[in-house]
XYZ file of C-alpha atoms in Angstrom:
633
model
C 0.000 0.000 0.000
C 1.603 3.384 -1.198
C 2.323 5.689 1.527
C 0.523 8.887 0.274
C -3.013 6.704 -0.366
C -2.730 5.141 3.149
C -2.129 9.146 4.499
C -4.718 10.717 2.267
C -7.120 8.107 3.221
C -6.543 9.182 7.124
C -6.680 12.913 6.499
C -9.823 12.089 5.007
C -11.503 10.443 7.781
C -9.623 12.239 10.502
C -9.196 15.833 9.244
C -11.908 15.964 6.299
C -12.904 19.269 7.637
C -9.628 21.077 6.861
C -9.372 19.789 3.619
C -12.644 19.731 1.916
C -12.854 20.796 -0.911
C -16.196 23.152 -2.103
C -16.690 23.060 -5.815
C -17.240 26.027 -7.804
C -16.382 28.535 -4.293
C -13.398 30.869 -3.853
C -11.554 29.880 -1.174
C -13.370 32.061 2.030
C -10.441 31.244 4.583
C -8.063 32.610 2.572
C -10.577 35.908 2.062
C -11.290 35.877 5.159
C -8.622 35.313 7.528
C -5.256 35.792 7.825
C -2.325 32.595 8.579
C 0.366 32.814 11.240
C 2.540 29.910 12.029
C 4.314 29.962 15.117
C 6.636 27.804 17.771
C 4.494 27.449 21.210
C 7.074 25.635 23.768
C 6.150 23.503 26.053
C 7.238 23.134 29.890
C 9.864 21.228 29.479
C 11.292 23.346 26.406
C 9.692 21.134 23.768
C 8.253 23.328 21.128
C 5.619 22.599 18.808
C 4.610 23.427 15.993
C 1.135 25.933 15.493
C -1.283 27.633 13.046
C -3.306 30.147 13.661
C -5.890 31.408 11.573
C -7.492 34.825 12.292
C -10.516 36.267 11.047
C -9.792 39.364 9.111
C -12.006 41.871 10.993
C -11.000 41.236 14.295
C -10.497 43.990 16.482
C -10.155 45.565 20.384
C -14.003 46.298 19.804
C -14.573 42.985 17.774
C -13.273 39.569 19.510
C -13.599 36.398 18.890
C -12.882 32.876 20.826
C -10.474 30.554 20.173
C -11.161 27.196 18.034
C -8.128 24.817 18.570
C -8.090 21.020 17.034
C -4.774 19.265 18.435
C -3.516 16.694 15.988
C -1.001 13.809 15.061
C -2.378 13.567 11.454
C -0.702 16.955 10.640
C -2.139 20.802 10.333
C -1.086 21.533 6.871
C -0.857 23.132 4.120
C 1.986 24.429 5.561
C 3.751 27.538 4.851
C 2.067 31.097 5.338
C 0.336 31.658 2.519
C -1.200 28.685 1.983
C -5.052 27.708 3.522
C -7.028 24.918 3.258
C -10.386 25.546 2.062
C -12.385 25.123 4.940
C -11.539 25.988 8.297
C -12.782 24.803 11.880
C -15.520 21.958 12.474
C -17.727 23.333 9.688
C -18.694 26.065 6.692
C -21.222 26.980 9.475
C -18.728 27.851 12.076
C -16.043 29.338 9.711
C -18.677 31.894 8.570
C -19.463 32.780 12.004
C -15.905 33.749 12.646
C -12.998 32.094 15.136
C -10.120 32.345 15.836
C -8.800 28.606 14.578
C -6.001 27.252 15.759
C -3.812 23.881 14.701
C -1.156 22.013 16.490
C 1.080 19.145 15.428
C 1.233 17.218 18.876
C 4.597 16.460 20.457
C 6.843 14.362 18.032
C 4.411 14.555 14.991
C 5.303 16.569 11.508
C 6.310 20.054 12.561
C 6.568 19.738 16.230
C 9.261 18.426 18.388
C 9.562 16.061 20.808
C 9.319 12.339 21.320
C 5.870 10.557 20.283
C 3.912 8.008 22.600
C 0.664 6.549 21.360
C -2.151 7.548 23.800
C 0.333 9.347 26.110
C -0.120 8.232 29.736
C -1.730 10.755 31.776
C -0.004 12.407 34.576
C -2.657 13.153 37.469
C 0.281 14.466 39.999
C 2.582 16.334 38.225
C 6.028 16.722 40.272
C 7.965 19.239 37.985
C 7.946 20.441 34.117
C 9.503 17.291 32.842
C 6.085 15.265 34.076
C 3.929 16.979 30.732
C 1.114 14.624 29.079
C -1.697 16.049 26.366
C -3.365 18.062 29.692
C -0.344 19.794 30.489
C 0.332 20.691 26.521
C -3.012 21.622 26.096
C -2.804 23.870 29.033
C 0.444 25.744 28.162
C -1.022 26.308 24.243
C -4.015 27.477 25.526
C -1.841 29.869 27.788
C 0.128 30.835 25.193
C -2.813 31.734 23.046
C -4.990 33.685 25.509
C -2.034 35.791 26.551
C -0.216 35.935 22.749
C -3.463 36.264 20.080
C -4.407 39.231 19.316
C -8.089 40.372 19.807
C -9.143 37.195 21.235
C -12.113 37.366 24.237
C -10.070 34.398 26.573
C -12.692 31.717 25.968
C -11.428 28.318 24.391
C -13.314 25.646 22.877
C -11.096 22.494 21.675
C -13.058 19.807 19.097
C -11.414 17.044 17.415
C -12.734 13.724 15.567
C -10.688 10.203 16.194
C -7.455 10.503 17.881
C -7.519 14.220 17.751
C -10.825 13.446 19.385
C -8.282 11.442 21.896
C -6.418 15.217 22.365
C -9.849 16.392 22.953
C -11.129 14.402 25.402
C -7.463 14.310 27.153
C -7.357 18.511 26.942
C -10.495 18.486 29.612
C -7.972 17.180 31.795
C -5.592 20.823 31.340
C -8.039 22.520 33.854
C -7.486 25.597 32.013
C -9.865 28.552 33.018
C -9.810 29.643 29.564
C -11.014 26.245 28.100
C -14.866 26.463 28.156
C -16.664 24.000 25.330
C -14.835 20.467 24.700
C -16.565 18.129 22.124
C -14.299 15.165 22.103
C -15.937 13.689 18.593
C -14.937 9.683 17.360
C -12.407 9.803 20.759
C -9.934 6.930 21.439
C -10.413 6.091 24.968
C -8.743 3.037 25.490
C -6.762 1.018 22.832
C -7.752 -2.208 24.725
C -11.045 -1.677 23.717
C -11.102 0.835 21.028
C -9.141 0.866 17.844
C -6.610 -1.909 17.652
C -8.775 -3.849 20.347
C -12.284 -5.000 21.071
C -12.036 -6.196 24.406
C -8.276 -7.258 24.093
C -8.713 -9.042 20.894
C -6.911 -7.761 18.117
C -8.272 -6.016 14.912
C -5.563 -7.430 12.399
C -7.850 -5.513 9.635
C -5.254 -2.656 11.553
C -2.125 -3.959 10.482
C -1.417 -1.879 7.899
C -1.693 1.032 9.846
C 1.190 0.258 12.048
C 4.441 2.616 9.819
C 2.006 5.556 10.664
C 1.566 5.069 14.566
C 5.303 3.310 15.376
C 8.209 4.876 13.430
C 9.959 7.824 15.017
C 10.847 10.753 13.025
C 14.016 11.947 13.320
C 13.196 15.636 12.687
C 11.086 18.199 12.358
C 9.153 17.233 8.887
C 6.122 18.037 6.795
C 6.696 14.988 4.681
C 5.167 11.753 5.681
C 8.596 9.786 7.097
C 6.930 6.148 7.932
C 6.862 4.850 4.336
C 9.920 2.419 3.968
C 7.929 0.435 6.808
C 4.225 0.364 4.500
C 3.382 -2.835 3.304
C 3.353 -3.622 -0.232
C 0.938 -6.515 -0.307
C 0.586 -6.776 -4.325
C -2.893 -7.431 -3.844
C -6.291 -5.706 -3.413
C -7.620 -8.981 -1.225
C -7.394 -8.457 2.626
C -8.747 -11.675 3.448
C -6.681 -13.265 1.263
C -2.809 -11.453 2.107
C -3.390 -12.382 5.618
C -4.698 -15.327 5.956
C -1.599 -16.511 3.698
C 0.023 -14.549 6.149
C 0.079 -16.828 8.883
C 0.405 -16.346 12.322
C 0.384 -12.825 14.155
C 4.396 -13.279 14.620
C 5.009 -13.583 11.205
C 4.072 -10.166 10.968
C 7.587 -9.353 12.599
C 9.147 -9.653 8.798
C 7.652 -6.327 8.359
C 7.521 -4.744 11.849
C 10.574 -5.663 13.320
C 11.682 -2.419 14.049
C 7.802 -1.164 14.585
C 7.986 0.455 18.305
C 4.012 0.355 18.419
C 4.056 -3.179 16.770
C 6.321 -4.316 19.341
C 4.850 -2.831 22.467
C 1.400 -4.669 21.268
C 3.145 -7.957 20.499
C 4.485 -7.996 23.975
C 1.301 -6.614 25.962
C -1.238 -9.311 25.110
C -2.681 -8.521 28.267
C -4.653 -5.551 29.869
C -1.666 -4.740 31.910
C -0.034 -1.417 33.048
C 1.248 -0.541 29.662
C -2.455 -0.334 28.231
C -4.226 0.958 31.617
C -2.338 3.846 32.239
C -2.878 4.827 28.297
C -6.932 4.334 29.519
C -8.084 8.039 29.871
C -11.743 8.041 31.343
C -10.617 6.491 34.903
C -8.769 9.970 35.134
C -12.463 11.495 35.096
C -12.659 13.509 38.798
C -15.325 15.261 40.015
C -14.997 18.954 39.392
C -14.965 19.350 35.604
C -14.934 22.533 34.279
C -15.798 23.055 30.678
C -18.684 22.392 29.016
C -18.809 18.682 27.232
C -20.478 17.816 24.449
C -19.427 14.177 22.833
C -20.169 13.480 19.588
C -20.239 9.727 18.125
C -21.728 7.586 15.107
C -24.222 4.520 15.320
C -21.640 2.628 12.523
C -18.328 3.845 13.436
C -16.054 1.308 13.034
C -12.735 2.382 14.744
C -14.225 4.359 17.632
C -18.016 3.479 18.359
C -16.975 2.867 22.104
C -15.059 5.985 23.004
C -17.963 8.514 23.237
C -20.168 6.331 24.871
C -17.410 5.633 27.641
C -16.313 9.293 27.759
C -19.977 10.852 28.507
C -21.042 7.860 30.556
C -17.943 8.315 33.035
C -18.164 12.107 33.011
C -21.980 11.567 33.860
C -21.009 9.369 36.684
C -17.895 10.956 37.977
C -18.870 14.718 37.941
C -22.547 14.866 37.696
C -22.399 19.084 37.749
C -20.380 18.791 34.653
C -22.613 19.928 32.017
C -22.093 17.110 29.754
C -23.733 16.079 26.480
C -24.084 13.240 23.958
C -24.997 13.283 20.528
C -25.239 9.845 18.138
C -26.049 10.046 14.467
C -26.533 7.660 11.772
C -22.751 7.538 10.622
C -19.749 5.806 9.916
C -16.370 7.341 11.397
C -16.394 11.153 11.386
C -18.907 11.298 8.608
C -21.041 13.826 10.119
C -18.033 16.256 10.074
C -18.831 16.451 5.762
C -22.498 16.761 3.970
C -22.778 13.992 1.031
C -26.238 14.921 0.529
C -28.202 11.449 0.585
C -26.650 10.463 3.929
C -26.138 6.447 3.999
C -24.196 3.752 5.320
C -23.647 0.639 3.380
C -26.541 0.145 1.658
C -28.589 1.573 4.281
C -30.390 5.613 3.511
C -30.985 7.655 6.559
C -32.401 10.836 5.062
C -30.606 13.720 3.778
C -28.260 16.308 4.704
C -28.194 14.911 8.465
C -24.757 16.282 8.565
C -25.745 19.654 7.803
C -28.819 19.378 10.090
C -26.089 18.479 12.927
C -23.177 21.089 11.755
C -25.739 23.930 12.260
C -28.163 23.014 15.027
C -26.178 21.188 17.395
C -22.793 21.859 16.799
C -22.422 25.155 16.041
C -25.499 26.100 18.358
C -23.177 24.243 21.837
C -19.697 26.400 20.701
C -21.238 29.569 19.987
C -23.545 29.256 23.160
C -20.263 28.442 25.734
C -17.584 30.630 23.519
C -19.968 33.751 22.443
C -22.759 33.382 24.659
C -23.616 33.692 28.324
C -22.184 30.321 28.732
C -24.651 28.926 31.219
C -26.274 25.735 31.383
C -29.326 26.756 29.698
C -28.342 25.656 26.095
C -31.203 25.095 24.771
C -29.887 21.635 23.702
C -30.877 18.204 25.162
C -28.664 15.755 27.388
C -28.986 13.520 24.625
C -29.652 14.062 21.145
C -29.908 10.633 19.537
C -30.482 9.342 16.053
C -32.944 5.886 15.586
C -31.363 4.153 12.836
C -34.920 2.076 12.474
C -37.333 5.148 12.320
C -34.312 7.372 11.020
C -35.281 10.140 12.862
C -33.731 12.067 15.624
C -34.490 12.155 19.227
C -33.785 13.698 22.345
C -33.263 12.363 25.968
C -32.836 14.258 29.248
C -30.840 11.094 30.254
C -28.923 8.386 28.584
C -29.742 5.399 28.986
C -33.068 6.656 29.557
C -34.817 6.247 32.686
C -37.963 4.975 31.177
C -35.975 1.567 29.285
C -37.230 -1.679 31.003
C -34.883 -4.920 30.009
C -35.957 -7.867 27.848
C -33.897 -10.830 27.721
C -33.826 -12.898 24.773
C -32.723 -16.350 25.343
C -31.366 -18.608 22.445
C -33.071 -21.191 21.782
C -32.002 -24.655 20.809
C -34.578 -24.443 17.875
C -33.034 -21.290 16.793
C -35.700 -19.126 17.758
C -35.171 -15.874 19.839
C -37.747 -16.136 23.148
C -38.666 -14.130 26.149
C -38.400 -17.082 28.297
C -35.719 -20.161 28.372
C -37.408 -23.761 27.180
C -37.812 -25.934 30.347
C -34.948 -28.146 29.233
C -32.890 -25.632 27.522
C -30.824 -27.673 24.258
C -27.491 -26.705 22.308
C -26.779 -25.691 18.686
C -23.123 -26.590 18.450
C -20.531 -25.553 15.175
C -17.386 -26.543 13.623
C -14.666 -23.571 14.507
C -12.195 -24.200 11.680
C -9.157 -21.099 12.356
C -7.936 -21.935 8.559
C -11.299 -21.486 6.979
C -12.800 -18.227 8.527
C -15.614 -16.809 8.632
C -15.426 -13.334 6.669
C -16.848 -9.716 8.271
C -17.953 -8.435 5.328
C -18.641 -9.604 1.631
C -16.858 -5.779 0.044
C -13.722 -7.319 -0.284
C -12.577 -3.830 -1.683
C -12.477 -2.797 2.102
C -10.407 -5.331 3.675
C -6.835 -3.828 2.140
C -7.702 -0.105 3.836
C -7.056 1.889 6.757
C -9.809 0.053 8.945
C -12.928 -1.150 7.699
C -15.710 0.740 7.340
C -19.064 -0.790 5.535
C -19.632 -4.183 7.820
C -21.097 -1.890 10.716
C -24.602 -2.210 8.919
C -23.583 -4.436 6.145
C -26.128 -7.918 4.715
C -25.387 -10.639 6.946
C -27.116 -13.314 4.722
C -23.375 -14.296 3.600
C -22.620 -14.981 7.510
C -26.103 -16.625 8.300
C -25.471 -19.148 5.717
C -22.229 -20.666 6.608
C -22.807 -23.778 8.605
C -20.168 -21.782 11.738
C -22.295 -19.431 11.877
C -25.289 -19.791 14.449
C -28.946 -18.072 13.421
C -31.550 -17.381 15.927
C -34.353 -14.951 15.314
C -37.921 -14.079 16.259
C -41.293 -14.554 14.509
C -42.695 -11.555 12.517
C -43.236 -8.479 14.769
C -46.237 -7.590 15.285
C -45.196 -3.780 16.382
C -42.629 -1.766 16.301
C -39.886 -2.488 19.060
C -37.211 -0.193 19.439
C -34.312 -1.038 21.749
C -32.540 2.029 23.342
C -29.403 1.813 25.682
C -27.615 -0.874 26.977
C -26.849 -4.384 25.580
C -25.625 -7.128 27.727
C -24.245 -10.678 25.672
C -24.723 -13.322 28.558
C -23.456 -16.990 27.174
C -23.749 -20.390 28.497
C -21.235 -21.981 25.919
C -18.592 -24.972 25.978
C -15.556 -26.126 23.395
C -13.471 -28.800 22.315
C -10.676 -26.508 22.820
C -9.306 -24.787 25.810
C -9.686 -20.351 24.099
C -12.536 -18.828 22.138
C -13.468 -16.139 20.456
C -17.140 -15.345 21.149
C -18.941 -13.020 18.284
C -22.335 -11.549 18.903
C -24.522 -9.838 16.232
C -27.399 -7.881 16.346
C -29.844 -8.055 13.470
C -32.582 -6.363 11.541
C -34.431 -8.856 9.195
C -36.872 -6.960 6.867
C -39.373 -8.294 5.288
C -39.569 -10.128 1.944
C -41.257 -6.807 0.223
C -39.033 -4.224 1.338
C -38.225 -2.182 -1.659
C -35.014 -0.808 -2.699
C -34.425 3.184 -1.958
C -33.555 5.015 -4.851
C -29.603 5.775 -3.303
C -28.557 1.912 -3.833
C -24.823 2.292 -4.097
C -24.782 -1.289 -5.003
C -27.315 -2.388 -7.260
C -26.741 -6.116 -7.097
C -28.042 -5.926 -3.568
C -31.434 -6.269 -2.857
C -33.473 -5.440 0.471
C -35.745 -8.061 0.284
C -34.906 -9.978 3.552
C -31.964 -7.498 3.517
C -29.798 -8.607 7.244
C -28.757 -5.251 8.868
C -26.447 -5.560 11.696
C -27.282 -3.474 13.584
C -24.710 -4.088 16.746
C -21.848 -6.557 17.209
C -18.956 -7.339 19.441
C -16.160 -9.910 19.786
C -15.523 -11.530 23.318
C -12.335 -13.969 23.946
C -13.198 -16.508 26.357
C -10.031 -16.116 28.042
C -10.395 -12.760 29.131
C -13.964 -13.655 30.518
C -13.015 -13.068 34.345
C -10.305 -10.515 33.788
C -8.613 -8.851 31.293
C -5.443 -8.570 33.321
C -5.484 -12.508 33.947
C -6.376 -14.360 30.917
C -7.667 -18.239 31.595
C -7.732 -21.662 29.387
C -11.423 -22.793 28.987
C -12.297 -26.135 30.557
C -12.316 -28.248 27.015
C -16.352 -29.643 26.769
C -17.175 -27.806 30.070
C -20.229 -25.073 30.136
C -19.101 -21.724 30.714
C -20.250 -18.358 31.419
C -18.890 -15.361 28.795
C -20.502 -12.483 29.689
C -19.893 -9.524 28.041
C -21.201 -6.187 27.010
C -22.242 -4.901 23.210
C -22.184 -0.926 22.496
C -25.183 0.779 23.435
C -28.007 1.452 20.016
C -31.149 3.307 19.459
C -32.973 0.929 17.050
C -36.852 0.988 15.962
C -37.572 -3.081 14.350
C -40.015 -2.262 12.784
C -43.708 -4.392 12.622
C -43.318 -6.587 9.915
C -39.615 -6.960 10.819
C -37.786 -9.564 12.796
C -34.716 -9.679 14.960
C -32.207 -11.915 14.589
C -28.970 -12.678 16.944
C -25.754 -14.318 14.705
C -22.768 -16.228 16.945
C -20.094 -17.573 15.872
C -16.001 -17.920 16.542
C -14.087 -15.781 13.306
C -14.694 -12.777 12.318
C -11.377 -12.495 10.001
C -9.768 -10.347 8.951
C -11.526 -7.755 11.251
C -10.422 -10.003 14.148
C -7.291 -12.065 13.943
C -7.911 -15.891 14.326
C -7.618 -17.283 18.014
C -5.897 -20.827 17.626
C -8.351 -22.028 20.024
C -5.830 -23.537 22.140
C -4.913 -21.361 25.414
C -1.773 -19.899 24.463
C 0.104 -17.223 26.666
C 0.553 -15.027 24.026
C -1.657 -14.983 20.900
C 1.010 -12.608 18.982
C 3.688 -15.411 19.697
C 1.894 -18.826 18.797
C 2.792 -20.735 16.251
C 1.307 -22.411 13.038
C 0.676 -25.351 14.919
C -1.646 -23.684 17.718
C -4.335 -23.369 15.663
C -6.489 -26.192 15.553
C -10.539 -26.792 14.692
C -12.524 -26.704 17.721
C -16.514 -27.776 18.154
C -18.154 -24.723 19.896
C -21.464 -25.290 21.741
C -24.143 -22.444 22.886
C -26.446 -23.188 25.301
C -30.125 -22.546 24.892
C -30.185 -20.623 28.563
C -27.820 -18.087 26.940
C -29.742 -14.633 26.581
C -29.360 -11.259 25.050
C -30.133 -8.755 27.856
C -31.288 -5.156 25.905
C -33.449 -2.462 26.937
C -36.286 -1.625 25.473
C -37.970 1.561 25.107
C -41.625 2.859 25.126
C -43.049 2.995 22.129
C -44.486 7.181 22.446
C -41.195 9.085 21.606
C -42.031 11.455 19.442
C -39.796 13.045 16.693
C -37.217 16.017 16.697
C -39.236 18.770 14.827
């Protein structure tokens, strides 16, 4: 994979809003504001590298706040006379006038300093050498308040995927000047986000590893990781690594991978991945404003908001704190495409315009220009139903008003409110050399991370003998499930490790008509399977992530473990469906499904076929909501 279509593919998704492109427009940053790119040091001397834009008009009797995005995917176009040709979180905001500002984070492009993947925060910081994202983002916004001219001293900081990581890690500066944060897409944990679900790891990542674990060696505006890309000579993911072999054969490329290296030998949720966790350094006592911003079918970073607002909620409830989840995949909300879909699913149009303007926009401009109180005028929880594709708001998420259904999994493969009497088994054959793919778009599986599967057909899954199937009768009535969802096995194998896969699944109904958006018209939505939510458990992390443990081979076990939360109408005339099964390649890599100590380190030989077995007093645990919520006007 060449280096500049793995980097342009990352600005896309990462920094689309500073490079967007508006066809037939002048360019109305460079009208509007002037460029100045400046040195900001650090505590500890390191000095990095910023760009401030500044709109033209400011004055002493005309201020405006500061808009800063902190970044390792680089701010350019560099040099001072060139802009991008869109500034700031949106065309909405840009017109309304900001003061932007862009950083290259420690040890990234332009900046100095030594980079660390998810730098460890501080909480006690001893003298200037102890510095972590809280304690840059405090000196910048320092610098800027004291240094920009014509600025009124309020900050707001946004940023989407790992700048949504800088984001979410800048609420920790304590800065007085730092009044609206909306961490959007964040990275809160790579042990669960990211490279990880739960500690297993996304191999569809692997070719992202030059860009996160190669030092530069100087200050740069060229990408400097590209010796280490992989040049796989072929467009099939599936293919490339399953020939691949196992994880440690990966070390032919990644040998001198620091990232690569530091994941090969932490297998385990041990100190080296805690201590890069940032919501357990939530306090009480958090000062600016919070509004986290996430999509339904993001595939890199679906758990990160959801963990962010849930343990700023819980940790310091006077925190006015915010949630917003739309219909999209990765950052997509951050760029109109008109008909807004996802796969081969249509939501509606111009939902990212609807949430650019009236929540985004309205939440900076209300803490950075307005009286900054509590009284917003936006909800606790603006939420998008991906069933009735409409938004909704919520005073509380979860809401309050949810009551839990469990829905056990049946022997007969039916989905049922109630376990049979004598519950049975439905058992598969778990062959690690034949498995079972995420997604049929092959075109996907050679990318940055994949992106379609997150509400792609399952039929191609459902069908495969290793694939499990259980589903419920026609509905008679709509049923929309709204918060929490809780994956509570009862399962055995031949082996002594598992991988456990859970999908959630809308059915529709033999009639349902194509939209007229199909991006793919060789599919069909005529039984069409939407996943709707899915997660990966390994069995030996089912009592501690810190301690994994061998299954007892043949001996019925408990995996318990917890899917993202969803906002989903079924519609009547629909049917729900639940999907197990054991691979889930190559968006998971293969466990050998023998215990080993180290997945990264086993060899060719580990991986054997196993005979799974699920229980039929295994249940899905959701919550269900009423069925009277009325639509956002």
């Amino acid at each position: 994979m060449k280096t500049t279509a793995l980097l342009s593919w990352l600005l896309m998704l990462c920094c689309a809003p500073l490079f967007a492109q508006t066809a037939n427009q002048p360019n109305y940053a460079q009208e509007h504001y002037t460029k100045e790119e400046v040195y900001v040091t650090m505590r500890d001397g390191v000095k990095l590298f910023t760009v401030i834009y500044t709109p033209k008009d400011a004055a002493a009797g005309k201020k405006y706040p500061i808009m800063m995005q902190r970044t390792c995917y680089s701010v350019a176009p560099y040099g001072a006379n060139k802009f991008p040709a869109r500034l700031g979180p949106s065309e909405t905001m840009m017109k309304q006038g900001y003061i932007f500002v862009y950083q290259d984070v420690r040890g990234r492009w332009k900046s100095e300093g030594t980079w660390t993947n998810m730098t460890p925060v501080i909480d006690k910081k001893k003298s200037k050498k102890d510095v972590d994202e809280g304690s840059d983002t405090f000196d910048t916004i320092d610098w800027l308040v004291k240094k920009v001219a014509n600025n009124n001293g309020r900050v707001g900081q946004w940023g989407i995927s790992y700048p949504g990581f800088y984001t979410a890690a800048g609420i920790l500066s304590d800065h007085p000047a730092l009044k609206a944060s909306s961490p959007q897409a964040p990275v809160s944990d790579f042990f669960f986000d990211d490279f990880h679900h739960n500690g297993a790891f996304l191999e569809s990542y692997i070719f992202t590893y030059p860009v996160f674990g190669v030092q530069k060696q100087d200050t740069t505006s060229k990408a400097w990781y590209s010796a280490q890309n992989i040049k796989a000579n072929t467009k099939d993911g599936y293919q490339f690594l399953l020939d691949l072999g196992p994880l440690k054969n990966a070390d032919k490329y990644y040998a001198n991978n620091f990232f690569w290296q530091e994941t090969v030998n932490h297998p385990n949720y041990d100190e080296f991945w805690q201590k890069r966790g940032l919501p357990e350094h939530y306090t009480s006592g958090i000062k600016p404003a919070v509004m986290t911003v996430g999509g339904w079918f993001d595939a890199e970073d679906l758990r990160g908001p959801l963990a962010i607002y849930k343990t700023i909620e819980k940790k310091s409830p006077s925190t006015y704190n915010t949630l917003v989840m739309g219909p999209f995949g990765h950052g997509r909300w951050s760029r109109e495409t008109g008909h807004t879909l996802h796969s081969n699913v249509y939501f509606g149009d111009s939902i990212a315009t609807f949430y650019q303007r009236n929540i985004e926009a309205r939440f900076f401009a209300h803490f950075l220009k307005g009286s900054g109180d509590k009284n917003s005028g936006l909800p606790e929880a603006y939420m998008f139903d991906t069933g009735k594709k409409q938004w909704e708001t919520f005073p509380k998420w979860p809401a309050t008003e949810a009551t839990h259904l469990k829905m056990y999994l049946s022997a007969d493969g039916k989905l049922e409110k109630q376990p049979a009497a004598t519950p049975g088994t439905k058992s598969f054959v778990s062959d690690p050399l034949k498995p079972v793919p995420y997604t049929e778009d092959l075109t996907t599986t050679m990318g940055f991370t994949p992106f379609n599967y997150m509400s792609e057909d399952q039929r191609f899954a459902g069908r495969r003998p290793d694939v499990l199937v259980y589903q419920t009768d026609v509905l008679t009535d709509d049923v929309t499930l709204g918060g929490e969802i809780m994956a509570n096995l009862k399962v055995a194998t031949s082996g002594t490790d598992a991988d456990w896969v859970v999908k959630l699944i809308d059915v529709y109904p033999p009639d349902e008509p194509n939209h007229d958006y199909m991006p793919n018209k060789n599919v069909i939505l005529s039984n069409y399977q939407q996943m709707v939510r899915s997660e990966v458990m390994p069995a030996r992390f089912r009592n501690s992530f810190e301690k994994p443990e061998p299954m007892v081979a043949n001996q019925k076990t408990d995996v318990n473990f917890r899917l993202q939360d969803v906002l989903h109408t079924f519609k009547k005339g629909h049917r729900i469906m639940v999907q197990v099964q054991s691979t889930w390649f190559p968006f998971i890599a293969r466990n050998p499904q023998k215990f080993v100590e180290n997945p990264y380190k086993a060899n060719e030989s580990d991986y054997i076929q196993a005979t799974h077995t699920v229980h039929g007093d295994s249940f899905i645990d959701v919550e269900v909501l009423p069925a009277s919520k009325q639509p956002v006007p």
